[in-house]
Each structure stands twice: as structure tokens, then as C-alpha cells.
């Protein structure tokens, strides 16, 4: 009996070692597969951490996971750890990608589970949180209204003058940030896109010579698809004042920053502009103006998307390309009509309806003036 017990214990230990080795080999193979597909190392490492997190949480290997365990895991991430829906969806995608790879008959992992461990690999299909397209995940966020935007830009300019008159330091940084706010709105940029701009990213647009050297903007650090490199795009200049603002900064402000390594908005130490410092100044200005809630730095981009279509009548497809969106439905999320616009649109439609009704009445009355 003692001998039998020892044999059973040895087999249990051996199975445990084989399972761990198989899991390690599986994850290594998955990493190599992702490299072959062109994914970046940091993406591969993040996905591996997600898988390891579920392994540690469940105490089981991927081929042993059950649907109930996966549901409980993701419910805990959302309900207890309060992770954002987008983060949980990313975790669900990571787990699903691993299981799809492991179950692919092109690879030997399912056969290895049967041959080495005597276990059948029946991969689960993790349910994904629904990605709702009706609006942004935080519905309290909104774009600037035109009047609010003008007051914000005026306040930023006045702040530069106030600092210069006081004789204190910080005038150049305030000038830089005031221009940065206008550029963020003027070309509909994200914060990271703005901070990584270089002077050479601007060029002429032969079809719009009035903008001079500032007619085209090449965005090199656009928002990437998950696991892919930064997505680049070219944004056309549409506002004369925006081109004039950048030209003035390049001529009068940027030379005072010293050797900037080409950055359009360098820091005092010739580094990339810190988005957090820009956000803090933005918040101070908004609070000082006592603007209604719902505004953040991204509201400048929201305002660009909204005003481009609703205030100035640009086509949705044009706005989509300018913003670098993959789908027009994403652009539609940004397009939130202001009360002023809705009032003007209502007046226009009702006015047109009244004109048509008056014309019909005149025709039925023999064309006589009323």
C-alpha cells in the first residue's frame, strides 16, 4: 500500500510539472505567433499578463477553464475592482485570442493536452461586454459651445498679458499653452497627437495657398488600433486664424525656447510637452471662467468635430478623415449639437415651411399678393 501511495504521488507531481511546462510552451508559442503577425512586444506582454491573471485567479490552466469561471472573473473585474468597460473588453479579447490560438488545429496544443495529460481541450468562448455606440462612455462630457470657446481662448491670451505685465516668470509657457489649445481645436487633435507635433509636420497645401506653410498637418502619433503602431494621417487646415496662430508662434515664441529639437511645443528643458501640465492649466482656466460642467481637454476635439459639421457644414466623411476615425459612427458620437445651433436650425426649417405654405396659398388665390 505504501508503494502504491508513493507511485500515485509521483504521478500527480509529474502531471503537475507537465501541465506547467505545457502552459509555458503554449504561451511562448502564442507570443511567437503574435510576433509573426507584426504585433508589438508591449502588446504581447500585456496579453500574457492578462492570461496569467486568469490562471492565478482560477488556479487552473487555460484548457481547464470553464465558462462559469470566466464569467465570475470578468464580473469581479467590473464589480469589485471597478475597471472601466473598455479595459474589461480588452481582457476578454486577450483571453479569447489565446483560446482561439490554442484550439487551432494548425498548432499541436490540443493534441498535447490529450497525449501528455489525458485531458480534452474544449476552449470556452468568453462573453464580451457589449460596446454600445449610442454615445461616449461618460455622457457628462461635452464639446465647447462657440461662445464658450471664444471666451476660453480670450482668457488664455489675457493670461499671457497678465503674466508679462506682472514681471513674473511663466509668460512663455502660458503663450505656448494658449497656442497649443488653439491648435488642438484648430486641427481636432488628441492630447498625445498635439504634444508630439514638430514644426516639420506642417507643409503647404497647393490647393489652399492662402494658408502658406501651414496648409497641411501630418499627424504621426495618431491613436493606434490595439497592438498596432501609431496611426498616421494628414489633416487639412480649414481655419485662417489657426494658420496665423501657428505662424505667429513659430516666428515669435518658438525661437525663445532655444534648441527645441524640432518640437512645436517644447518644455523649458527641451522635452516633449507634458499633457498633464497642459490639462492642469486647462482646468484652471475653465474654473476661472466658471464654465458649466462637462468640459475636459478632449472637449476641444469634440468641439472641432461638432462645429465642423453643424456650424460650418462640412460633410461627415470629410470630418471622419480629418479626425482619423475608422468609422463614421465614431464621428457621429462626437457630433453633439449645441442649443444655439438647434434653435437656428429650428428657425430655418420652420421659416422654410412657412415660405412654402405662403407660396401655395398665393397660387391657390390666383397669385394675388396678400
Coordinates of N, CA and C in Angstrom, one line a residue, residues 225-323:
X225 N -4.7 51.2 -33.5 CA -5.5 50.1 -33.2 C -4.7 49.2 -32.2
X226 N -5.5 48.5 -31.4 CA -4.8 47.7 -30.3 C -3.7 46.8 -30.9
X227 N -2.5 47.0 -30.4 CA -1.4 46.1 -30.8 C -0.7 46.6 -32.0
X228 N -1.2 47.7 -32.7 CA -0.5 48.2 -33.9 C 0.2 49.5 -33.6
X229 N 1.1 49.9 -34.5 CA 1.9 51.1 -34.3 C 1.0 52.3 -34.5
X230 N 1.5 53.5 -34.1 CA 0.7 54.7 -34.2 C 0.2 54.9 -35.6
X231 N -1.1 55.3 -35.7 CA -1.7 55.5 -37.0 C -1.5 57.0 -37.5
X232 N -0.9 57.1 -38.6 CA -0.7 58.5 -39.1 C -1.8 58.9 -40.1
X233 N -1.9 60.2 -40.1 CA -2.9 60.8 -41.0 C -2.5 62.2 -41.4
X234 N -3.1 62.8 -42.4 CA -2.9 64.2 -42.8 C -4.2 64.9 -42.6
X235 N -4.1 66.0 -41.9 CA -5.2 66.9 -41.6 C -5.1 68.2 -42.4
X236 N -6.2 68.5 -43.1 CA -6.2 69.8 -43.9 C -6.5 70.9 -43.0
X237 N -5.8 72.0 -43.2 CA -6.1 73.3 -42.4 C -7.4 73.9 -43.0
X238 N -8.4 74.2 -42.1 CA -9.6 74.8 -42.6 C -9.9 76.2 -42.0
X239 N -9.1 76.6 -41.0 CA -9.3 77.9 -40.4 C -8.1 78.9 -40.7
X240 N -8.4 80.1 -41.2 CA -7.3 81.0 -41.5 C -6.7 81.4 -40.1
X241 N -7.5 81.6 -39.1 CA -6.9 82.1 -37.8 C -6.0 81.0 -37.2
X242 N -6.3 79.8 -37.5 CA -5.4 78.7 -36.9 C -4.0 78.7 -37.6
X243 N -4.0 78.9 -38.9 CA -2.7 79.0 -39.6 C -1.9 80.2 -39.1
X244 N -2.7 81.4 -38.9 CA -2.0 82.6 -38.5 C -1.5 82.4 -37.1
X245 N -2.2 81.7 -36.2 CA -1.7 81.5 -34.8 C -0.4 80.7 -34.8
X246 N -0.3 79.6 -35.6 CA 0.9 78.8 -35.6 C 2.0 79.6 -36.2
X247 N 1.8 80.3 -37.2 CA 2.8 81.1 -37.9 C 3.4 82.1 -36.9
X248 N 2.5 82.8 -36.1 CA 3.0 83.8 -35.1 C 3.8 83.1 -34.1
X249 N 3.4 81.9 -33.6 CA 4.2 81.2 -32.6 C 5.5 80.8 -33.1
X250 N 5.6 80.3 -34.3 CA 6.8 79.8 -34.9 C 7.8 81.0 -35.1
X251 N 7.3 82.2 -35.3 CA 8.1 83.4 -35.6 C 8.5 84.1 -34.3
X252 N 7.6 84.2 -33.4 CA 7.9 85.0 -32.2 C 8.1 84.2 -30.9
X253 N 7.4 83.1 -30.7 CA 7.5 82.4 -29.5 C 8.5 81.2 -29.5
X254 N 8.5 80.4 -30.5 CA 9.4 79.3 -30.6 C 10.9 79.6 -30.5
X255 N 11.3 80.7 -31.2 CA 12.8 81.0 -31.1 C 13.3 81.3 -29.7
X256 N 12.4 81.7 -28.8 CA 12.8 82.0 -27.4 C 12.9 80.7 -26.6
X257 N 12.5 79.6 -27.2 CA 12.6 78.3 -26.4 C 14.0 77.7 -26.6
X258 N 14.9 78.3 -27.4 CA 16.2 77.7 -27.6 C 16.2 76.6 -28.6
X259 N 17.1 75.7 -28.4 CA 17.2 74.5 -29.2 C 16.1 73.5 -28.9
X260 N 15.1 73.4 -29.7 CA 13.9 72.6 -29.3 C 13.9 71.2 -30.0
X261 N 14.9 70.8 -30.7 CA 14.9 69.5 -31.4 C 13.8 69.4 -32.3
X262 N 13.2 70.5 -32.7 CA 12.1 70.4 -33.7 C 10.7 70.4 -33.2
X263 N 10.6 70.2 -31.8 CA 9.2 70.2 -31.2 C 8.5 71.5 -31.4
X264 N 7.2 71.4 -31.7 CA 6.4 72.6 -31.9 C 6.1 73.3 -30.6
X265 N 5.9 72.4 -29.6 CA 5.6 73.0 -28.2 C 6.5 72.3 -27.2
X266 N 7.8 72.8 -27.2 CA 8.8 72.1 -26.2 C 8.6 72.7 -24.8
X267 N 9.1 71.9 -23.9 CA 9.1 72.4 -22.5 C 10.4 73.2 -22.3
X268 N 10.5 73.8 -21.1 CA 11.7 74.6 -20.8 C 13.0 73.7 -20.8
X269 N 12.9 72.4 -20.7 CA 14.0 71.5 -20.8 C 14.2 70.8 -22.1
X270 N 13.5 71.4 -23.1 CA 13.6 70.8 -24.5 C 13.1 69.4 -24.5
X271 N 12.0 69.1 -23.8 CA 11.4 67.8 -23.8 C 10.0 67.9 -24.4
X272 N 9.4 66.7 -24.6 CA 8.0 66.7 -25.1 C 7.1 67.3 -24.1
X273 N 6.2 68.1 -24.6 CA 5.2 68.8 -23.8 C 4.4 67.8 -22.9
X274 N 4.3 68.1 -21.6 CA 3.6 67.2 -20.7 C 2.1 67.4 -20.8
X275 N 1.4 66.4 -21.2 CA 0.0 66.6 -21.3 C -0.7 66.9 -20.0
X276 N -0.2 66.4 -18.9 CA -0.8 66.6 -17.6 C -0.7 68.1 -17.2
X277 N 0.5 68.7 -17.5 CA 0.6 70.1 -17.2 C -0.3 71.0 -18.0
X278 N -0.5 70.6 -19.3 CA -1.5 71.3 -20.1 C -2.9 71.1 -19.6
X279 N -3.2 69.9 -19.1 CA -4.5 69.6 -18.5 C -4.8 70.5 -17.3
X280 N -3.7 70.6 -16.4 CA -3.9 71.4 -15.2 C -4.2 72.9 -15.6
X281 N -3.5 73.4 -16.6 CA -3.7 74.8 -16.9 C -5.1 75.0 -17.5
X282 N -5.5 74.0 -18.3 CA -6.8 74.0 -18.9 C -7.9 74.0 -17.8
X283 N -7.7 73.2 -16.8 CA -8.7 73.2 -15.7 C -8.7 74.5 -14.9
X284 N -7.6 75.1 -14.7 CA -7.6 76.4 -14.0 C -8.4 77.5 -14.8
X285 N -8.2 77.5 -16.2 CA -8.9 78.5 -17.0 C -10.4 78.2 -17.0
X286 N -10.8 77.0 -17.1 CA -12.2 76.7 -17.1 C -12.9 77.0 -15.8
X287 N -12.2 76.7 -14.7 CA -12.7 77.1 -13.4 C -12.8 78.6 -13.2
X288 N -11.8 79.3 -13.7 CA -11.8 80.8 -13.5 C -12.9 81.4 -14.3
X289 N -13.3 80.8 -15.4 CA -14.4 81.3 -16.2 C -15.7 80.8 -15.7
X290 N -15.7 79.9 -14.8 CA -16.9 79.3 -14.3 C -17.8 78.8 -15.4
X291 N -17.2 78.1 -16.3 CA -18.0 77.4 -17.4 C -18.7 76.2 -16.8
X292 N -19.9 75.9 -17.4 CA -20.7 74.7 -16.9 C -19.9 73.4 -17.0
X293 N -20.3 72.5 -16.2 CA -19.5 71.2 -16.1 C -19.6 70.4 -17.4
X294 N -18.7 69.5 -17.5 CA -18.7 68.6 -18.7 C -17.5 68.8 -19.6
X295 N -16.7 69.8 -19.3 CA -15.6 70.2 -20.2 C -14.3 69.6 -19.7
X296 N -13.5 68.9 -20.6 CA -12.2 68.5 -20.4 C -11.3 68.8 -21.6
X297 N -10.1 68.5 -21.5 CA -9.2 68.8 -22.6 C -9.7 68.3 -24.0
X298 N -10.3 67.1 -23.9 CA -10.7 66.4 -25.1 C -12.0 67.2 -25.7
X299 N -12.6 68.1 -24.9 CA -13.7 68.8 -25.4 C -13.3 69.7 -26.6
X300 N -12.1 70.1 -26.7 CA -11.6 70.9 -27.8 C -11.7 70.1 -29.1
X301 N -11.4 68.8 -29.0 CA -11.5 67.9 -30.2 C -13.0 67.6 -30.5
X302 N -13.8 67.4 -29.4 CA -15.2 67.3 -29.6 C -15.9 68.5 -30.3
X303 N -15.4 69.7 -29.8 CA -16.0 70.9 -30.4 C -15.6 71.0 -31.9
X304 N -14.4 70.6 -32.2 CA -13.9 70.6 -33.6 C -14.8 69.7 -34.5
X305 N -15.1 68.5 -34.0 CA -15.9 67.6 -34.8 C -17.4 68.1 -34.9
X306 N -17.9 68.7 -33.8 CA -19.2 69.2 -33.9 C -19.4 70.4 -34.7
X307 N -18.5 71.4 -34.5 CA -18.6 72.7 -35.3 C -18.3 72.5 -36.8
X308 N -17.4 71.5 -37.1 CA -17.0 71.3 -38.5 C -18.3 70.9 -39.3
X309 N -19.1 70.1 -38.7 CA -20.3 69.6 -39.4 C -21.5 70.5 -39.2
X310 N -21.8 70.8 -38.0 CA -23.1 71.5 -37.7 C -23.0 73.0 -37.9
X311 N -21.8 73.6 -37.6 CA -21.7 75.1 -37.7 C -21.3 75.5 -39.1
X312 N -20.4 74.8 -39.7 CA -19.8 75.2 -41.0 C -20.1 74.3 -42.1
X313 N -20.9 73.2 -41.9 CA -21.5 72.5 -43.0 C -20.6 71.5 -43.7
X314 N -19.5 71.1 -43.1 CA -18.6 70.2 -43.8 C -19.2 68.8 -43.8
X315 N -19.0 68.0 -44.8 CA -19.5 66.7 -44.9 C -19.0 65.7 -43.8
X316 N -19.8 64.8 -43.4 CA -19.4 63.8 -42.4 C -18.2 63.0 -42.8
X317 N -18.1 62.6 -44.0 CA -16.9 61.8 -44.5 C -15.7 62.7 -44.4
X318 N -15.8 64.0 -44.7 CA -14.6 64.9 -44.5 C -14.2 64.9 -43.1
X319 N -15.2 65.1 -42.2 CA -14.9 65.2 -40.8 C -14.2 63.9 -40.3
X320 N -14.7 62.8 -40.8 CA -14.2 61.5 -40.3 C -12.7 61.4 -40.7
X321 N -12.3 61.8 -41.9 CA -10.9 61.7 -42.3 C -10.1 62.7 -41.5
X322 N -10.6 63.9 -41.3 CA -9.9 64.9 -40.5 C -9.6 64.3 -39.1
X323 N -10.5 63.7 -38.5 CA -10.4 63.2 -37.1 C -9.6 61.9 -37.0

